[in-house]
Coordinates of C-alpha atoms in Angstrom, one line a residue:
Chain A
M290 CA 36.4 64.6 -23.3
M291 CA 37.7 65.0 -19.8
K292 CA 34.3 65.8 -18.3
E293 CA 32.9 63.9 -15.4
K294 CA 30.2 61.4 -16.0
G295 CA 26.6 62.6 -15.8
Y296 CA 27.3 66.2 -17.0
R297 CA 24.6 65.8 -19.5
L298 CA 22.1 64.9 -16.8
A299 CA 23.3 67.7 -14.6
A300 CA 22.7 70.1 -17.5
L301 CA 19.2 68.7 -18.0
R302 CA 18.4 69.2 -14.3
A303 CA 19.6 72.7 -14.5
A304 CA 17.7 73.5 -17.7
F305 CA 14.3 72.0 -16.9
P306 CA 13.1 74.6 -14.4
Y307 CA 13.7 77.3 -17.0
T308 CA 11.4 75.6 -19.5
V309 CA 8.4 75.1 -17.2
P310 CA 6.6 78.2 -18.3
I311 CA 7.1 77.2 -21.9
L312 CA 5.7 73.7 -21.1
A313 CA 2.5 75.3 -19.9
G314 CA 2.3 77.6 -22.9
F315 CA 3.2 75.0 -25.5
A316 CA 0.9 72.4 -24.0
F317 CA -2.0 74.7 -24.7
L318 CA -0.9 76.2 -28.0
G319 CA 0.6 72.9 -29.5
F320 CA -2.5 71.0 -28.4
A321 CA -4.8 73.7 -29.9
Y322 CA -2.7 73.4 -33.1
G323 CA -3.2 69.6 -33.2
V324 CA -6.9 70.0 -32.5
Y325 CA -7.2 72.7 -35.1
M326 CA -5.8 70.5 -37.8
N327 CA -7.8 67.5 -36.7
V328 CA -11.0 69.5 -36.8
L329 CA -10.2 70.6 -40.4
G330 CA -10.0 66.9 -41.3
F331 CA -6.3 66.2 -41.3
P332 CA -5.0 62.9 -39.9
F333 CA -3.2 63.0 -36.5
Y334 CA 0.3 62.7 -38.0
Y335 CA -0.1 66.0 -40.0
P336 CA 0.3 68.3 -37.0
F337 CA 2.9 66.0 -35.6
L338 CA 5.1 66.0 -38.7
M339 CA 4.5 69.7 -39.5
A340 CA 5.4 70.7 -35.9
F341 CA 8.5 68.6 -36.2
V342 CA 9.6 69.7 -39.7
I343 CA 8.7 73.4 -39.5
F344 CA 8.9 74.0 -35.8
G345 CA 7.7 77.6 -35.9
G346 CA 4.4 78.1 -34.1
S347 CA 2.7 80.9 -35.9
L348 CA 3.8 79.7 -39.3
E349 CA 2.5 76.2 -38.7
F350 CA -1.0 77.7 -38.2
V351 CA -0.6 79.7 -41.4
A352 CA 0.7 76.6 -43.2
V353 CA -2.6 74.9 -42.6
S354 CA -4.4 77.6 -44.5
M355 CA -1.8 77.2 -47.3
L356 CA -2.6 73.6 -47.5
L357 CA -6.3 74.4 -47.8
A358 CA -5.8 77.1 -50.4
P359 CA -4.8 76.6 -54.0
F360 CA -1.2 75.6 -54.4
S361 CA 1.1 78.6 -54.7
P362 CA 4.7 77.8 -53.8
L363 CA 6.2 81.2 -54.4
A364 CA 3.6 83.1 -52.3
S365 CA 3.8 80.4 -49.5
F366 CA 7.6 80.6 -49.4
L367 CA 7.6 84.4 -49.4
L368 CA 5.0 84.6 -46.7
A369 CA 6.9 82.0 -44.6
L370 CA 10.0 84.1 -45.0
L371 CA 8.2 87.3 -43.9
I372 CA 6.6 85.6 -40.9
Q373 CA 9.8 84.1 -39.8
A374 CA 12.1 87.0 -40.7
R375 CA 12.3 88.0 -37.0
H376 CA 14.5 84.9 -36.4
L377 CA 17.3 86.8 -38.2
F378 CA 17.3 89.0 -35.2
Y379 CA 17.6 86.1 -32.7
G380 CA 20.5 84.7 -34.6
L381 CA 22.3 88.1 -34.5
S382 CA 21.7 88.3 -30.8
L383 CA 23.0 84.9 -30.0
F384 CA 25.8 84.9 -32.5
D385 CA 28.6 85.0 -30.0
T386 CA 26.8 82.8 -27.4
Y387 CA 26.5 79.9 -29.9
R388 CA 30.1 80.1 -31.0
G389 CA 32.5 77.1 -30.6
L390 CA 29.8 74.6 -29.7
G391 CA 30.5 72.2 -32.5
W392 CA 27.6 69.9 -33.6
K393 CA 25.4 71.3 -30.9
R394 CA 25.3 74.6 -32.7
F395 CA 23.3 73.1 -35.6
F396 CA 20.5 71.9 -33.2
L397 CA 20.6 75.1 -31.2
I398 CA 20.0 77.2 -34.4
F399 CA 17.5 74.7 -35.8
G400 CA 15.3 75.0 -32.7
L401 CA 15.7 78.7 -32.2
C402 CA 12.0 79.7 -31.8
D403 CA 10.7 82.8 -30.0
E404 CA 10.4 81.1 -26.7
T405 CA 13.7 79.3 -26.7
F406 CA 15.4 82.5 -27.7
S407 CA 14.0 84.4 -24.8
I408 CA 14.7 81.7 -22.3
I409 CA 18.3 81.1 -23.4
F410 CA 18.9 84.8 -23.7
T411 CA 17.9 85.4 -20.0
A412 CA 19.3 82.1 -18.6
K413 CA 22.7 82.4 -20.1
R414 CA 23.5 85.4 -17.9
R415 CA 23.0 83.4 -14.7
L416 CA 24.1 80.0 -15.6
P417 CA 24.5 77.7 -12.6
Q418 CA 28.1 76.9 -11.5
G419 CA 29.7 73.8 -13.1
V420 CA 27.0 73.2 -15.6
D421 CA 28.0 72.5 -19.2
R422 CA 26.9 75.6 -21.1
G423 CA 26.4 73.8 -24.5
W424 CA 24.3 71.0 -23.0
F425 CA 22.3 73.4 -20.9
M426 CA 21.3 75.5 -23.9
L427 CA 20.7 72.4 -26.0
W428 CA 18.4 70.9 -23.3
I429 CA 16.4 74.1 -23.2
T430 CA 16.1 74.0 -27.0
W431 CA 15.2 70.3 -27.1
L432 CA 12.8 70.4 -24.2
N433 CA 10.8 73.2 -25.8
E434 CA 10.8 71.5 -29.1
G435 CA 9.6 68.3 -27.5
Y436 CA 6.8 70.0 -25.6
W437 CA 5.6 71.5 -28.8
V438 CA 5.8 68.4 -31.0
L439 CA 4.2 66.1 -28.5
S440 CA 1.4 68.6 -27.7
A441 CA 0.6 68.8 -31.4
L442 CA 0.6 65.1 -31.7
L443 CA -1.7 64.7 -28.7
G444 CA -4.0 67.4 -30.0
G445 CA -4.1 65.7 -33.4
I446 CA -5.0 62.4 -31.8
I447 CA -7.6 63.6 -29.2
G448 CA -8.9 66.5 -31.3
G449 CA -12.0 64.8 -32.8
L450 CA -12.8 63.0 -29.6
L451 CA -13.2 66.2 -27.6
P452 CA -16.7 66.0 -26.1
F453 CA -17.7 69.5 -27.2
D454 CA -18.4 71.4 -30.4
T455 CA -15.0 72.8 -31.7
T456 CA -16.5 75.2 -34.2
G457 CA -14.6 78.5 -33.8
L458 CA -11.5 77.0 -32.2
G459 CA -9.4 78.3 -35.1
F460 CA -9.9 81.7 -33.5
V461 CA -7.0 80.7 -31.2
M462 CA -4.7 81.7 -34.0
T463 CA -6.3 85.1 -34.4
S464 CA -6.1 85.7 -30.6
M465 CA -2.5 84.6 -30.6
F466 CA -1.6 87.2 -33.1
V467 CA -3.7 89.9 -31.4
V468 CA -1.8 89.2 -28.2
I469 CA 1.6 89.2 -29.9
F470 CA 0.7 92.4 -31.8
L471 CA -0.3 94.0 -28.5
E472 CA 2.9 92.9 -26.7
Q473 CA 4.9 94.4 -29.5
W474 CA 2.8 97.6 -29.3
L475 CA 3.3 97.9 -25.6
H476 CA 7.0 97.3 -26.0
E477 CA 7.4 100.1 -28.5
A478 CA 7.1 103.8 -27.9
Y479 CA 6.6 104.6 -31.6
H480 CA 3.9 102.8 -33.5
F481 CA 4.5 103.7 -37.1
T482 CA 5.2 100.2 -38.3
A483 CA 2.4 98.7 -36.3
W484 CA 0.0 101.0 -38.1
L485 CA 1.9 100.4 -41.4
G486 CA 1.3 96.6 -41.1
L487 CA -2.4 97.0 -40.3
L488 CA -3.2 99.6 -42.9
A489 CA -1.1 98.1 -45.7
A490 CA -2.7 94.7 -45.1
G491 CA -6.2 96.2 -44.8
S492 CA -6.0 98.2 -47.9
C493 CA -4.3 95.5 -50.0
L494 CA -7.0 93.1 -48.8
A495 CA -9.7 95.5 -50.0
L496 CA -7.9 96.0 -53.3
F497 CA -6.7 92.6 -54.2
G498 CA -9.0 90.2 -52.3
A499 CA -8.3 87.5 -49.8
Q500 CA -6.5 85.2 -52.2
S501 CA -3.7 87.5 -53.4
F502 CA -3.2 90.4 -51.0
M503 CA -0.2 89.1 -49.1
I504 CA 2.5 89.7 -51.6
P505 CA 1.4 93.3 -52.4
T506 CA 1.2 93.9 -48.6
M507 CA 4.7 92.6 -48.1
A508 CA 6.0 94.7 -51.0
V509 CA 4.3 97.9 -49.6
I510 CA 5.7 97.3 -46.1
L511 CA 9.2 96.8 -47.4
A512 CA 9.0 99.7 -49.8
V513 CA 7.8 102.1 -47.1
L514 CA 10.5 100.9 -44.7
L515 CA 13.2 101.3 -47.3
F516 CA 12.0 104.7 -48.7
A517 CA 11.4 106.2 -45.2
R518 CA 14.5 104.6 -43.8
R519 CA 16.2 107.9 -42.9
P520 CA 13.4 109.5 -40.8
L521 CA 12.3 106.1 -39.3
S522 CA 15.9 105.2 -38.3
R523 CA 15.6 107.8 -35.6
H524 CA 12.9 105.6 -33.9
Y525 CA 13.9 102.1 -34.9
L526 CA 17.6 102.4 -34.8
P527 CA 18.6 104.2 -31.6
Q528 CA 22.1 105.6 -31.5
A529 CA 22.6 104.6 -35.1
A530 CA 24.1 107.9 -35.9
E531 CA 26.7 108.0 -33.2
A532 CA 27.6 104.5 -32.1
R533 CA 28.3 102.1 -34.9
T534 CA 29.4 99.4 -32.6
A535 CA 29.9 95.7 -33.2
Q536 CA 27.4 94.7 -30.5
P537 CA 24.6 92.4 -31.7
A538 CA 21.6 94.5 -32.4
G539 CA 19.6 95.4 -29.2
A540 CA 19.3 91.9 -27.9
E541 CA 17.2 93.0 -25.0
E542 CA 14.6 94.6 -27.3
R543 CA 12.4 91.5 -27.8
G544 CA 11.5 88.6 -25.6
G545 CA 9.6 86.4 -28.0
H546 CA 6.1 85.5 -26.9
Chain B
M83 CA -8.9 68.1 -45.3
T84 CA -7.0 69.5 -48.2
Q85 CA -7.7 69.1 -51.9
M86 CA -4.0 69.2 -52.7
P87 CA -2.2 66.2 -54.1
L88 CA 0.4 64.9 -51.7
Y89 CA 3.4 66.2 -53.5
Q90 CA 2.1 69.7 -53.4
Q91 CA 1.4 69.3 -49.6
V92 CA 4.9 68.0 -49.1
L93 CA 6.4 70.8 -51.1
T94 CA 4.4 73.5 -49.2
V95 CA 5.5 72.2 -45.9
L96 CA 9.1 71.8 -47.0
L97 CA 9.1 75.4 -48.3
C98 CA 7.8 76.6 -44.9
A99 CA 10.5 74.6 -43.2
A100 CA 13.2 75.9 -45.6
A101 CA 12.1 79.5 -45.1
T102 CA 12.2 79.0 -41.3
M103 CA 15.7 77.5 -41.5
I104 CA 16.9 80.2 -43.8
T105 CA 15.9 82.9 -41.3
R106 CA 17.4 81.0 -38.4
F107 CA 20.7 80.0 -40.0
L108 CA 21.4 83.1 -42.2
P109 CA 22.9 85.4 -39.5
F110 CA 25.3 82.6 -38.5
L111 CA 26.3 82.0 -42.1
V112 CA 26.5 85.6 -43.4
F113 CA 27.8 87.7 -40.6
S114 CA 31.2 87.7 -39.1
S115 CA 31.2 88.4 -35.4
K116 CA 34.3 90.5 -35.9
K117 CA 32.5 93.0 -38.1
P118 CA 29.6 95.3 -37.0
T119 CA 26.1 94.2 -37.9
P120 CA 25.0 96.1 -41.0
L121 CA 22.8 99.0 -40.0
L122 CA 20.1 98.1 -42.6
V123 CA 19.7 94.7 -41.0
R124 CA 19.4 96.2 -37.5
Y125 CA 16.9 98.8 -38.7
L126 CA 14.7 96.1 -40.4
G127 CA 15.0 93.8 -37.4
N128 CA 13.6 96.6 -35.2
A129 CA 11.0 98.0 -37.6
L130 CA 9.6 94.9 -39.2
P131 CA 8.1 92.9 -36.3
A132 CA 5.2 95.3 -35.5
A133 CA 4.3 95.5 -39.2
I134 CA 4.4 91.7 -39.5
F135 CA 2.2 91.2 -36.5
G136 CA -0.3 93.8 -37.8
L137 CA -0.3 92.0 -41.1
L138 CA -0.9 88.7 -39.4
V139 CA -3.9 90.0 -37.5
V140 CA -5.4 91.1 -40.8
Y141 CA -4.5 87.8 -42.4
C142 CA -6.5 86.0 -39.8
L143 CA -9.5 88.2 -40.7
K144 CA -9.2 87.8 -44.5
D145 CA -12.2 85.5 -44.9
V146 CA -14.6 87.5 -42.8
V147 CA -17.6 88.7 -44.9
W148 CA -18.2 92.2 -43.7
A149 CA -21.1 93.0 -46.0
A150 CA -23.4 90.3 -44.8
A151 CA -24.7 89.5 -41.3
P152 CA -23.2 89.2 -38.7
H153 CA -20.8 91.7 -40.3
G154 CA -17.7 90.3 -38.5
A155 CA -19.3 90.9 -35.1
P156 CA -18.0 87.6 -33.6
E157 CA -14.4 88.4 -34.8
L158 CA -14.5 92.0 -33.5
I159 CA -15.9 91.0 -30.2
G160 CA -13.5 88.1 -29.8
I161 CA -10.6 90.5 -30.6
A162 CA -11.9 93.1 -28.2
V163 CA -12.2 90.6 -25.4
T164 CA -8.7 89.2 -26.1
A165 CA -7.1 92.6 -26.3
G166 CA -9.0 94.0 -23.3
L167 CA -8.1 91.1 -21.1
H168 CA -4.5 91.3 -22.3
L169 CA -4.2 95.0 -21.5
W170 CA -5.7 94.3 -18.1
L171 CA -3.8 91.2 -17.0
R172 CA -0.9 90.8 -19.5
R173 CA -1.4 87.0 -19.2
M174 CA -1.0 85.7 -22.7
L175 CA -2.7 82.3 -22.2
V176 CA -5.6 83.8 -20.3
S177 CA -6.2 86.4 -23.0
M178 CA -6.1 83.7 -25.7
A179 CA -8.2 81.1 -23.9
V180 CA -11.0 83.5 -22.9
G181 CA -11.0 85.3 -26.2
T182 CA -11.3 82.0 -28.1
A183 CA -13.9 80.7 -25.8
V184 CA -16.0 83.9 -26.2
Y185 CA -15.7 83.6 -30.0
M186 CA -16.7 80.0 -29.9
V187 CA -19.8 80.8 -27.8
L188 CA -20.7 83.6 -30.3
V189 CA -20.4 81.5 -33.5
Q190 CA -22.0 78.4 -32.0
G191 CA -24.8 80.1 -30.1
V192 CA -25.4 83.8 -30.4
F193 CA -24.8 84.3 -34.1
A194 CA -25.4 80.8 -35.3

């Protein structure tokens, strides 16, 4: 490599400011995740290891309920796929951005969470002069990952020592999904699939019970989306009819949470 | 703490990790940047998120006992506070922190 020395550090310096909002958010969420597991009786290394291995915020919370429920590998795997399916979209949007970056590409994709996606997607347009692009994006990815994993570790260690009653802290997960749901709602002009998710899940919960309603719900959602694809495409696939371009699908559509 | 034997815990976590990695890596493995993204994928990518988030909200409420007191009142109030604050301020962390705090007060004090 013919790069001047210190280009990694320069990229880190350029990347850090972009990650400060994520630091604040992850410090709270990751910590809450660690405390949440701690309060449920898990040793401190559980949230740390799960944060490190899974690295997908909302799924990690759900994974805790999977550990507390009877073992059901297929249902867990399918639910995890469904929760994480939105990442497919991030990959499509950053497909070209991540090209030709060699080994860094693996780590960039590995750590491509909602927040990292939105930061990189906005930052790559106004990259500071003379900064190594690959390292810049890699630092953003690693910094965010580090914030999350360390906060989870800290929450797992401190959790039980918190000088107040933590009953009900698990509601942080509910409120997180309420906020994400609302953000998505506010972002969309057409709310069919938002209602579909709520109603399909609500009725399947009533029909099948808390232990086994997820797979029927997922099946209903997918079936409705596939059967009603033609009329729904008008709302969820703008310009589908006229422009069949090679552009990555509406990258500006979502900004993670 | 969980009743699961360790191997089942490890398997559950690894399956979650595998599912996550599949969704992150798949586009890079499957699609060629020279060809257009399949319309079905774009359609699902736009239509699914709202449904998934709705499903996840219900998922969080799956263990609420609606038939017995307090009939899910702490959950509904907590959600109303979270949502109301969020529609007002659009500050994710504020909405979550206050909503969770209200819920904790409700289950520890008011409806305890």
